[in-house]
Structure formats: C-alpha cells, structure tokens
Amino acid sequence: MTRLIIDCDTGTDDAVAIMAAVTHPDLDLLAVTTVNGNVPLSNTTENSLRVLDHLGSTVPVYAGSPRPMVRADFPVPRDVLNGDKPQFQIPYLDLPPSVTPVREQGAVAFLIDYYMDDANTDTVLVATGPLTNVALALAAEPRLAQRIPQLVLMGGARGWGNVTAVAEFNIWVDPEAAESVLSAGIRDVVMVPLDATHSAQVSLEDCDAFDAIGTPAATASASIIRHRIVNYPDAADAVRLTAPVHDAICVAFLTNPEVLEEFDSYPVRVETAGTHTVGETVIDMRPWSEEPRNARVALRANAQVFVKFLSDAFSS
Ligand code: RIB
Ligand code: CA
C-alpha cells in the first residue's frame, strides 16, 4: 500500500484523481488539502467534500490558501480568467451537496504537523493544483523538505501552455510558490507537465467502459470526463472524442510508474517576472548543464496504462 496526501483545487480532473486514490486497492489516501485554483477555495473545498461523500469515504479535508502567496489574484483577476468559459471548470461538481464538514485545522498547519510526525515520512505528497499550500508549509517549516519523501506534481509545460503560450495553469496561478517548492530541496520531485497529460487522453469509449463497471467512482468519473471532452477548450472546428485528465496521471504513477515515459531528471526553474512568460517552467535540457537537477520530468505518458489504472481503481 502506498500512502498519499492529495493537495488539490477540485476541479473536474482533481475529482477523478481523488476517486482513483480512494478506490485503488494499492493506495491509502490519508487526507485531502484544498487550495484556490480552478475555482475559489470555498468551491475547491466543497467539491472535494462532495467527491469523498459520494464514495462514502471518511478521508479528512483541510482547507488551505484562498489566494496565491504573493499576487493578490493570479496574474490576472479570476473574472478575467474564467470570463469566457465558466462552463469548463464548473463552480460546483454535479454531485449532492456535502454532508461532511471540513476539518477545523488549516491545510498548511496540517501538512506541517503531519510530516513532522516520524510515523508519516513514508507518505507521498501529490499536488494537483497551484503550489501555494506546499510553499507556505515549506516556508513555515523548512525541515519538511527533508521529510516529504516524494512530491508528485501536475504542472508545467515544455511545449505550449494552457493559459498563455508558455504557462500551465497550476504554475501560472502562483509562480512564486512553484519556484520556491522546486528550489526547496525536496529529495524526489516528479513533475507531470501538459506534454505528458496531453499525450495520454481518455476517450468517450473509455467513459462507456467506466459506466459498465457501474461503481459510484466509475459512473461519476465517466460523467465528469465526458463533461471535459465536450467542453474542452479547443479550436473552433475541433471535434473532440478525448480529453486529458491531467491530475489522475499523478496518482496512476504511484501504482504504475510505467505510465510516465520520456522521463528524466532536469534542472527546472519557474519564470516569475517575464512580461510574456510569467508562470513558464524553464526545463534545462542541455546535456552539459551543471544546474541542480531538481525534478524528474515526464514528457510523455501512456494512455493504455493510464486507462487500465483507472479501470482497476474503479472496479475495486
Ligand atoms: O493545467 C491543468 C491543471 O490546472 C489541472 O490540475 C487542472 O485541475 C488545473 O488545476
Ligand atoms: Ca487541479
């Protein structure tokens, strides 16, 4: 059993990641911490609670930062960001309102207390949203960098971004947080960028197969992924039959590491000042670079392995 915590901005693909982590027989989800990102903190927290209640799970939820570490509200205000496509990352997931309350303790304090306990230094931290909570925890207790055994994060891009030409959303929301997390010295950072998630998309046919499984996680994930396929931002004349489910690939890696391909160690920095490039992950691929290779980066992922992971999780 691999023990994990998911720090997330639930969000449709975060929801699938949570459901896979709860149901997969080889995973033990200890807690969910929420952060501002796809939707405001109150929404990411409610959505996470709805998902866990939907599964009848008692995994606790701790709410974290309602805003980026430095910038008041993204590099642009949220209404500017979501103005033209509120239907994609919907404010509330189409699940019954939560009945389980969020925990009193804040996410940052929880992460510090959890990892300062010697009994918990085996627990992988999976970050599928902006890295604000993780950065604040590391800033408040720098010893966490040596106590978190592995950080698996969905974020970044070597090719094109999804918010700007070069910036991926999770990094773009809080670039200062991302830069401080990547330079904190965590011993094993696995970065799953858009290059990987876009190469392992889930299809409408896969969703039909999930529906045939019939479990609460399977049918809810099928519905959520179909929503993503139908609403995925794309060229006007594009006809989509698939969509990336970015965050769940990070969870798949914990049981099926072969899901990540073109996977190697590189120096990775985050642009926090560029007029056109803020939020870019600068991945140094020069073979002679002497910069610290602070992350293992996957530039491709395997769709067959990924979908089988989801089927295995939802079937159990
Ligand atoms: O860029 C994709 C990432 O941003 C995903 O984690 C999605 O949920 C959003 O958080
Ligand atoms: Ca996310």
mmCIF file of C-alpha atoms and ligand atoms in Angstrom:
data_model
loop_
_atom_site.group_PDB
_atom_site.id
_atom_site.type_symbol
_atom_site.label_atom_id
_atom_site.label_comp_id
_atom_site.label_asym_id
_atom_site.label_seq_id
_atom_site.Cartn_x
_atom_site.Cartn_y
_atom_site.Cartn_z
ATOM 1 C CA MET A 1 0.000 0.000 0.000
ATOM 2 C CA THR A 2 1.288 3.454 -0.909
ATOM 3 C CA ARG A 3 0.141 6.155 1.490
ATOM 4 C CA LEU A 4 -0.559 9.576 -0.020
ATOM 5 C CA ILE A 5 -1.991 13.026 0.597
ATOM 6 C CA ILE A 6 -3.548 14.980 -2.287
ATOM 7 C CA ASP A 7 -3.275 18.784 -2.304
ATOM 8 C CA CYS A 8 -5.758 19.941 -4.934
ATOM 9 C CA ASP A 9 -8.009 22.583 -6.471
ATOM 10 C CA THR A 10 -11.012 20.353 -7.200
ATOM 11 C CA GLY A 11 -11.818 20.799 -10.279
ATOM 12 C CA THR A 12 -13.002 18.058 -12.554
ATOM 13 C CA ASP A 13 -9.712 16.239 -13.079
ATOM 14 C CA ASP A 14 -8.784 16.600 -9.410
ATOM 15 C CA ALA A 15 -12.067 14.825 -8.646
ATOM 16 C CA VAL A 16 -11.061 11.838 -10.770
ATOM 17 C CA ALA A 17 -7.654 11.786 -9.053
ATOM 18 C CA ILE A 18 -9.310 11.709 -5.618
ATOM 19 C CA MET A 19 -11.728 8.933 -6.640
ATOM 20 C CA ALA A 20 -8.914 6.802 -8.036
ATOM 21 C CA ALA A 21 -6.831 7.330 -4.883
ATOM 22 C CA VAL A 22 -9.743 6.321 -2.636
ATOM 23 C CA THR A 23 -10.715 3.215 -4.585
ATOM 24 C CA HIS A 24 -7.453 1.730 -5.891
ATOM 25 C CA PRO A 25 -6.534 -1.317 -3.737
ATOM 26 C CA ASP A 26 -2.832 -0.406 -3.619
ATOM 27 C CA LEU A 27 -3.373 3.175 -2.415
ATOM 28 C CA ASP A 28 -4.213 4.612 1.002
ATOM 29 C CA LEU A 29 -5.362 8.251 0.810
ATOM 30 C CA LEU A 30 -4.728 9.805 4.234
ATOM 31 C CA ALA A 31 -6.036 13.341 3.659
ATOM 32 C CA VAL A 32 -7.051 15.951 1.091
ATOM 33 C CA THR A 33 -5.872 19.551 1.386
ATOM 34 C CA THR A 34 -7.512 22.203 -0.773
ATOM 35 C CA VAL A 35 -6.241 25.380 -2.386
ATOM 36 C CA ASN A 36 -7.533 28.234 -4.522
ATOM 37 C CA GLY A 37 -7.162 27.424 -8.182
ATOM 38 C CA ASN A 38 -9.665 26.173 -10.756
ATOM 39 C CA VAL A 39 -12.384 27.752 -8.631
ATOM 40 C CA PRO A 40 -12.227 29.715 -5.353
ATOM 41 C CA LEU A 41 -11.143 27.920 -2.151
ATOM 42 C CA SER A 42 -14.700 27.549 -0.836
ATOM 43 C CA ASN A 43 -15.592 25.752 -4.079
ATOM 44 C CA THR A 44 -12.489 23.541 -4.246
ATOM 45 C CA THR A 45 -13.162 22.549 -0.640
ATOM 46 C CA GLU A 46 -16.886 21.843 -1.164
ATOM 47 C CA ASN A 47 -16.115 19.911 -4.357
ATOM 48 C CA SER A 48 -13.541 17.744 -2.561
ATOM 49 C CA LEU A 49 -16.029 17.040 0.243
ATOM 50 C CA ARG A 50 -18.740 16.163 -2.315
ATOM 51 C CA VAL A 51 -16.451 13.667 -4.052
ATOM 52 C CA LEU A 52 -15.488 11.941 -0.797
ATOM 53 C CA ASP A 53 -19.092 11.869 0.451
ATOM 54 C CA HIS A 54 -20.126 10.416 -2.921
ATOM 55 C CA LEU A 55 -17.792 7.477 -2.215
ATOM 56 C CA GLY A 56 -18.770 7.205 1.443
ATOM 57 C CA SER A 57 -15.133 7.962 2.300
ATOM 58 C CA THR A 58 -14.053 9.300 5.710
ATOM 59 C CA VAL A 59 -10.828 10.829 4.371
ATOM 60 C CA PRO A 60 -10.493 14.243 6.070
ATOM 61 C CA VAL A 61 -10.385 17.516 4.126
ATOM 62 C CA TYR A 62 -8.367 20.532 5.274
ATOM 63 C CA ALA A 63 -8.820 23.931 3.588
ATOM 64 C CA GLY A 64 -5.713 25.908 2.675
ATOM 65 C CA SER A 65 -4.850 29.160 0.970
ATOM 66 C CA PRO A 66 -7.624 31.247 -0.619
ATOM 67 C CA ARG A 67 -5.155 33.153 -2.813
ATOM 68 C CA PRO A 68 -1.682 32.988 -4.292
ATOM 69 C CA MET A 69 1.304 33.517 -1.967
ATOM 70 C CA VAL A 70 2.388 36.863 -3.428
ATOM 71 C CA ARG A 71 -0.045 38.055 -6.122
ATOM 72 C CA ALA A 72 -3.460 39.230 -4.889
ATOM 73 C CA ASP A 73 -5.420 37.358 -7.522
ATOM 74 C CA PHE A 74 -3.468 35.397 -10.158
ATOM 75 C CA PRO A 75 -1.521 37.362 -12.702
ATOM 76 C CA VAL A 76 -4.982 38.493 -13.890
ATOM 77 C CA PRO A 77 -8.252 38.636 -11.836
ATOM 78 C CA ARG A 78 -10.349 35.470 -11.864
ATOM 79 C CA ASP A 79 -13.296 37.045 -13.663
ATOM 80 C CA VAL A 80 -10.925 37.924 -16.497
ATOM 81 C CA LEU A 81 -9.556 34.374 -16.478
ATOM 82 C CA ASN A 82 -12.861 32.498 -16.391
ATOM 83 C CA GLY A 83 -14.998 35.135 -18.072
ATOM 84 C CA ASP A 84 -15.336 33.343 -21.367
ATOM 85 C CA LYS A 85 -15.502 29.695 -20.329
ATOM 86 C CA PRO A 86 -17.094 29.279 -16.876
ATOM 87 C CA GLN A 87 -18.647 26.018 -18.097
ATOM 88 C CA PHE A 88 -15.340 24.170 -18.238
ATOM 89 C CA GLN A 89 -14.182 24.195 -14.615
ATOM 90 C CA ILE A 90 -17.696 24.439 -13.147
ATOM 91 C CA PRO A 91 -18.082 26.165 -9.732
ATOM 92 C CA TYR A 92 -19.670 23.068 -8.156
ATOM 93 C CA LEU A 93 -19.342 19.457 -9.287
ATOM 94 C CA ASP A 94 -22.636 17.838 -10.264
ATOM 95 C CA LEU A 95 -22.781 15.757 -7.055
ATOM 96 C CA PRO A 96 -25.032 16.109 -3.987
ATOM 97 C CA PRO A 97 -24.001 18.894 -1.598
ATOM 98 C CA SER A 98 -21.514 17.728 1.008
ATOM 99 C CA VAL A 99 -22.673 16.482 4.420
ATOM 100 C CA THR A 100 -19.200 16.042 5.957
ATOM 101 C CA PRO A 101 -17.658 19.228 7.391
ATOM 102 C CA VAL A 102 -14.182 20.432 6.509
ATOM 103 C CA ARG A 103 -11.707 19.997 9.403
ATOM 104 C CA GLU A 104 -11.060 22.981 11.675
ATOM 105 C CA GLN A 105 -7.288 22.916 11.249
ATOM 106 C CA GLY A 106 -5.926 24.740 8.193
ATOM 107 C CA ALA A 107 -4.205 22.766 5.449
ATOM 108 C CA VAL A 108 -0.784 24.365 5.942
ATOM 109 C CA ALA A 109 -0.729 23.635 9.679
ATOM 110 C CA PHE A 110 -1.987 20.117 8.988
ATOM 111 C CA LEU A 111 0.760 19.425 6.430
ATOM 112 C CA ILE A 112 3.411 20.641 8.884
ATOM 113 C CA ASP A 113 2.045 18.588 11.801
ATOM 114 C CA TYR A 114 1.609 15.527 9.596
ATOM 115 C CA TYR A 115 5.119 15.457 8.159
ATOM 116 C CA MET A 116 6.839 16.423 11.422
ATOM 117 C CA ASP A 117 5.496 13.155 12.831
ATOM 118 C CA ASP A 118 8.147 10.468 12.261
ATOM 119 C CA ALA A 119 5.394 7.915 11.625
ATOM 120 C CA ASN A 120 4.402 9.729 8.439
ATOM 121 C CA THR A 121 7.593 10.195 6.491
ATOM 122 C CA ASP A 122 6.555 7.457 4.033
ATOM 123 C CA THR A 123 3.579 9.421 2.734
ATOM 124 C CA VAL A 124 3.806 10.723 -0.833
ATOM 125 C CA LEU A 125 2.505 14.256 -1.392
ATOM 126 C CA VAL A 126 0.577 14.578 -4.672
ATOM 127 C CA ALA A 127 -0.065 18.200 -5.687
ATOM 128 C CA THR A 128 -2.645 18.672 -8.427
ATOM 129 C CA GLY A 129 -3.315 22.386 -8.001
ATOM 130 C CA PRO A 130 -1.335 25.572 -7.523
ATOM 131 C CA LEU A 131 1.532 25.012 -5.063
ATOM 132 C CA THR A 132 0.570 27.737 -2.587
ATOM 133 C CA ASN A 133 -0.145 25.393 0.364
ATOM 134 C CA VAL A 134 3.028 23.384 -0.193
ATOM 135 C CA ALA A 135 5.146 26.533 -0.469
ATOM 136 C CA LEU A 136 3.654 28.064 2.682
ATOM 137 C CA ALA A 137 4.219 24.840 4.639
ATOM 138 C CA LEU A 138 7.857 24.665 3.484
ATOM 139 C CA ALA A 139 8.371 28.344 4.341
ATOM 140 C CA ALA A 140 6.945 27.905 7.841
ATOM 141 C CA GLU A 141 8.806 24.607 8.484
ATOM 142 C CA PRO A 142 11.807 24.197 6.122
ATOM 143 C CA ARG A 143 12.558 20.757 7.625
ATOM 144 C CA LEU A 144 9.611 19.450 5.600
ATOM 145 C CA ALA A 145 11.878 19.455 2.529
ATOM 146 C CA GLN A 146 13.777 16.528 4.041
ATOM 147 C CA ARG A 147 10.674 14.828 5.474
ATOM 148 C CA ILE A 148 8.387 14.720 2.422
ATOM 149 C CA PRO A 149 9.730 11.574 0.711
ATOM 150 C CA GLN A 150 8.326 12.365 -2.716
ATOM 151 C CA LEU A 151 6.319 15.193 -4.285
ATOM 152 C CA VAL A 152 4.401 14.272 -7.449
ATOM 153 C CA LEU A 153 3.027 17.417 -9.040
ATOM 154 C CA MET A 154 0.830 18.065 -12.044
ATOM 155 C CA GLY A 155 2.103 21.258 -13.564
ATOM 156 C CA GLY A 156 4.276 22.992 -16.088
ATOM 157 C CA ALA A 157 4.919 22.559 -19.768
ATOM 158 C CA ARG A 158 7.905 22.211 -22.062
ATOM 159 C CA GLY A 159 5.794 22.838 -25.132
ATOM 160 C CA TRP A 160 2.794 25.118 -25.266
ATOM 161 C CA GLY A 161 0.950 26.236 -22.147
ATOM 162 C CA ASN A 162 -2.796 26.233 -21.499
ATOM 163 C CA VAL A 163 -3.163 29.708 -20.006
ATOM 164 C CA THR A 164 -0.597 31.538 -22.093
ATOM 165 C CA ALA A 165 1.719 30.458 -24.895
ATOM 166 C CA VAL A 166 4.149 29.036 -22.326
ATOM 167 C CA ALA A 167 2.417 28.842 -18.905
ATOM 168 C CA GLU A 168 0.427 25.924 -17.495
ATOM 169 C CA PHE A 169 -2.413 26.850 -15.101
ATOM 170 C CA ASN A 170 -1.163 25.391 -11.771
ATOM 171 C CA ILE A 171 2.198 27.094 -12.109
ATOM 172 C CA TRP A 172 0.758 30.292 -13.597
ATOM 173 C CA VAL A 173 -1.679 30.791 -10.676
ATOM 174 C CA ASP A 174 1.183 31.030 -8.173
ATOM 175 C CA PRO A 175 4.573 31.121 -9.897
ATOM 176 C CA GLU A 176 6.390 32.288 -6.761
ATOM 177 C CA ALA A 177 5.044 29.270 -4.865
ATOM 178 C CA ALA A 178 6.115 26.903 -7.638
ATOM 179 C CA GLU A 179 9.629 28.355 -7.778
ATOM 180 C CA SER A 180 10.054 28.095 -4.008
ATOM 181 C CA VAL A 181 8.790 24.496 -3.913
ATOM 182 C CA LEU A 182 11.053 23.423 -6.790
ATOM 183 C CA SER A 183 14.072 25.030 -5.117
ATOM 184 C CA ALA A 184 13.321 23.793 -1.569
ATOM 185 C CA GLY A 185 15.453 20.663 -1.906
ATOM 186 C CA ILE A 186 12.729 18.004 -1.710
ATOM 187 C CA ARG A 187 14.665 14.826 -2.477
ATOM 188 C CA ASP A 188 12.352 13.410 -5.148
ATOM 189 C CA VAL A 189 10.155 15.750 -7.210
ATOM 190 C CA VAL A 190 8.200 14.165 -10.060
ATOM 191 C CA MET A 191 6.753 16.716 -12.466
ATOM 192 C CA VAL A 192 3.891 15.717 -14.778
ATOM 193 C CA PRO A 193 3.514 18.568 -17.291
ATOM 194 C CA LEU A 194 0.997 19.145 -20.076
ATOM 195 C CA ASP A 195 3.331 17.410 -22.540
ATOM 196 C CA ALA A 196 2.655 14.170 -20.625
ATOM 197 C CA THR A 197 -1.012 14.681 -19.783
ATOM 198 C CA HIS A 198 -1.964 15.696 -23.327
ATOM 199 C CA SER A 199 -0.328 12.530 -24.669
ATOM 200 C CA ALA A 200 -2.490 10.199 -22.524
ATOM 201 C CA GLN A 201 -6.051 11.317 -23.072
ATOM 202 C CA VAL A 202 -9.244 9.470 -22.034
ATOM 203 C CA SER A 203 -11.919 8.779 -24.662
ATOM 204 C CA LEU A 204 -15.701 8.642 -24.799
ATOM 205 C CA GLU A 205 -15.322 4.882 -25.324
ATOM 206 C CA ASP A 206 -13.301 4.670 -22.098
ATOM 207 C CA CYS A 207 -16.130 6.521 -20.365
ATOM 208 C CA ASP A 208 -18.622 3.939 -21.653
ATOM 209 C CA ALA A 209 -16.376 1.215 -20.214
ATOM 210 C CA PHE A 210 -16.299 3.034 -16.862
ATOM 211 C CA ASP A 211 -20.111 3.239 -16.901
ATOM 212 C CA ALA A 212 -20.242 -0.521 -17.482
ATOM 213 C CA ILE A 213 -18.197 -1.002 -14.298
ATOM 214 C CA GLY A 214 -21.088 0.672 -12.527
ATOM 215 C CA THR A 215 -19.447 1.644 -9.222
ATOM 216 C CA PRO A 216 -20.011 5.161 -7.797
ATOM 217 C CA ALA A 217 -16.429 6.163 -8.676
ATOM 218 C CA ALA A 218 -16.731 4.716 -12.199
ATOM 219 C CA THR A 219 -20.023 6.357 -13.124
ATOM 220 C CA ALA A 220 -19.151 9.722 -11.560
ATOM 221 C CA SER A 221 -15.773 9.741 -13.321
ATOM 222 C CA ALA A 222 -17.392 8.804 -16.643
ATOM 223 C CA SER A 223 -19.793 11.720 -16.305
ATOM 224 C CA ILE A 224 -17.048 14.154 -15.296
ATOM 225 C CA ILE A 225 -14.720 13.096 -18.101
ATOM 226 C CA ARG A 226 -17.493 13.289 -20.712
ATOM 227 C CA HIS A 227 -18.075 16.871 -19.479
ATOM 228 C CA ARG A 228 -14.394 17.578 -20.001
ATOM 229 C CA ILE A 229 -14.425 16.129 -23.533
ATOM 230 C CA VAL A 230 -17.494 18.105 -24.594
ATOM 231 C CA ASN A 231 -16.276 21.387 -23.065
ATOM 232 C CA TYR A 232 -12.520 21.162 -23.578
ATOM 233 C CA PRO A 233 -11.179 24.477 -24.880
ATOM 234 C CA ASP A 234 -10.084 23.798 -28.435
ATOM 235 C CA ALA A 235 -10.019 25.153 -31.954
ATOM 236 C CA ALA A 236 -13.493 26.191 -33.148
ATOM 237 C CA ASP A 237 -13.731 23.415 -35.724
ATOM 238 C CA ALA A 238 -12.248 20.719 -33.489
ATOM 239 C CA VAL A 239 -14.369 17.607 -32.873
ATOM 240 C CA ARG A 240 -13.147 16.075 -29.598
ATOM 241 C CA LEU A 241 -13.514 12.412 -28.712
ATOM 242 C CA THR A 242 -10.942 12.549 -25.903
ATOM 243 C CA ALA A 243 -9.715 14.868 -23.154
ATOM 244 C CA PRO A 244 -6.716 14.903 -20.859
ATOM 245 C CA VAL A 245 -7.428 14.063 -17.204
ATOM 246 C CA HIS A 246 -4.255 15.710 -16.017
ATOM 247 C CA ASP A 247 -4.307 15.173 -12.247
ATOM 248 C CA ALA A 248 -5.200 11.482 -12.156
ATOM 249 C CA ILE A 249 -1.974 10.620 -14.009
ATOM 250 C CA CYS A 250 -0.039 11.747 -10.915
ATOM 251 C CA VAL A 251 -1.937 9.147 -8.845
ATOM 252 C CA ALA A 252 -1.512 6.476 -11.526
ATOM 253 C CA PHE A 253 2.258 6.951 -11.283
ATOM 254 C CA LEU A 254 2.197 5.673 -7.673
ATOM 255 C CA THR A 255 0.948 2.212 -8.701
ATOM 256 C CA ASN A 256 2.016 2.109 -12.359
ATOM 257 C CA PRO A 257 5.225 4.147 -12.729
ATOM 258 C CA GLU A 258 5.446 2.938 -16.338
ATOM 259 C CA VAL A 259 2.608 5.364 -17.074
ATOM 260 C CA LEU A 260 5.265 8.070 -17.384
ATOM 261 C CA GLU A 261 7.562 7.971 -20.407
ATOM 262 C CA GLU A 262 10.403 10.135 -21.714
ATOM 263 C CA PHE A 263 11.063 10.563 -18.016
ATOM 264 C CA ASP A 264 14.364 12.051 -16.843
ATOM 265 C CA SER A 265 15.979 14.472 -14.373
ATOM 266 C CA TYR A 266 16.413 18.106 -15.357
ATOM 267 C CA PRO A 267 17.050 21.488 -13.796
ATOM 268 C CA VAL A 268 13.626 23.205 -13.623
ATOM 269 C CA ARG A 269 13.054 26.842 -12.706
ATOM 270 C CA VAL A 270 9.884 28.959 -12.826
ATOM 271 C CA GLU A 271 9.678 32.352 -14.506
ATOM 272 C CA THR A 272 8.146 34.868 -12.077
ATOM 273 C CA ALA A 273 8.943 38.160 -13.810
ATOM 274 C CA GLY A 274 8.655 37.784 -17.593
ATOM 275 C CA THR A 275 6.164 40.065 -19.295
ATOM 276 C CA HIS A 276 5.125 37.345 -21.742
ATOM 277 C CA THR A 277 6.419 34.310 -19.854
ATOM 278 C CA VAL A 278 5.332 34.542 -16.198
ATOM 279 C CA GLY A 279 4.490 31.041 -14.971
ATOM 280 C CA GLU A 280 6.678 29.268 -17.526
ATOM 281 C CA THR A 281 8.566 26.195 -16.308
ATOM 282 C CA VAL A 282 12.053 26.578 -17.711
ATOM 283 C CA ILE A 283 13.258 22.997 -18.213
ATOM 284 C CA ASP A 284 17.007 22.971 -18.902
ATOM 285 C CA MET A 285 17.597 20.090 -21.313
ATOM 286 C CA ARG A 286 21.208 20.946 -22.155
ATOM 287 C CA PRO A 287 23.222 17.721 -21.571
ATOM 288 C CA TRP A 288 26.139 19.807 -20.234
ATOM 289 C CA SER A 289 24.068 21.867 -17.811
ATOM 290 C CA GLU A 290 25.612 21.977 -14.350
ATOM 291 C CA GLU A 291 22.472 23.391 -12.704
ATOM 292 C CA PRO A 292 20.928 21.207 -9.957
ATOM 293 C CA ARG A 293 18.645 18.589 -11.470
ATOM 294 C CA ASN A 294 15.815 19.306 -9.038
ATOM 295 C CA ALA A 295 12.983 17.404 -10.747
ATOM 296 C CA ARG A 296 12.253 14.255 -12.717
ATOM 297 C CA VAL A 297 10.110 15.393 -15.659
ATOM 298 C CA ALA A 298 7.925 13.183 -17.883
ATOM 299 C CA LEU A 299 7.468 14.478 -21.409
ATOM 300 C CA ARG A 300 5.046 11.707 -22.393
ATOM 301 C CA ALA A 301 2.539 9.378 -20.733
ATOM 302 C CA ASN A 302 0.981 6.066 -21.745
ATOM 303 C CA ALA A 303 -2.796 6.236 -22.287
ATOM 304 C CA GLN A 304 -3.294 2.468 -22.145
ATOM 305 C CA VAL A 305 -1.543 2.165 -18.794
ATOM 306 C CA PHE A 306 -3.441 5.195 -17.502
ATOM 307 C CA VAL A 307 -6.903 3.948 -18.511
ATOM 308 C CA LYS A 308 -6.162 0.479 -17.100
ATOM 309 C CA PHE A 309 -5.154 2.124 -13.795
ATOM 310 C CA LEU A 310 -8.487 3.956 -13.705
ATOM 311 C CA SER A 311 -10.419 0.788 -14.564
ATOM 312 C CA ASP A 312 -8.554 -1.166 -11.867
ATOM 313 C CA ALA A 313 -9.315 1.530 -9.313
ATOM 314 C CA PHE A 314 -12.976 1.949 -10.222
ATOM 315 C CA SER A 315 -13.560 -1.818 -10.342
ATOM 316 C CA SER A 316 -12.360 -2.486 -6.831
HETATM 317 O O1 RIB B 1 -3.348 22.801 -16.252
HETATM 318 C C1 RIB B 1 -4.123 21.746 -15.747
HETATM 319 C C2 RIB B 1 -4.165 21.799 -14.247
HETATM 320 O O2 RIB B 1 -4.777 23.023 -13.815
HETATM 321 C C3 RIB B 1 -5.049 20.686 -13.642
HETATM 322 O O3 RIB B 1 -4.551 20.340 -12.385
HETATM 323 C C4 RIB B 1 -6.378 21.358 -13.505
HETATM 324 O O4 RIB B 1 -7.186 20.739 -12.499
HETATM 325 C C5 RIB B 1 -5.967 22.741 -13.074
HETATM 326 O O5 RIB B 1 -5.695 22.702 -11.681
HETATM 327 CA CA CA B 2 -6.054 20.523 -10.490
#
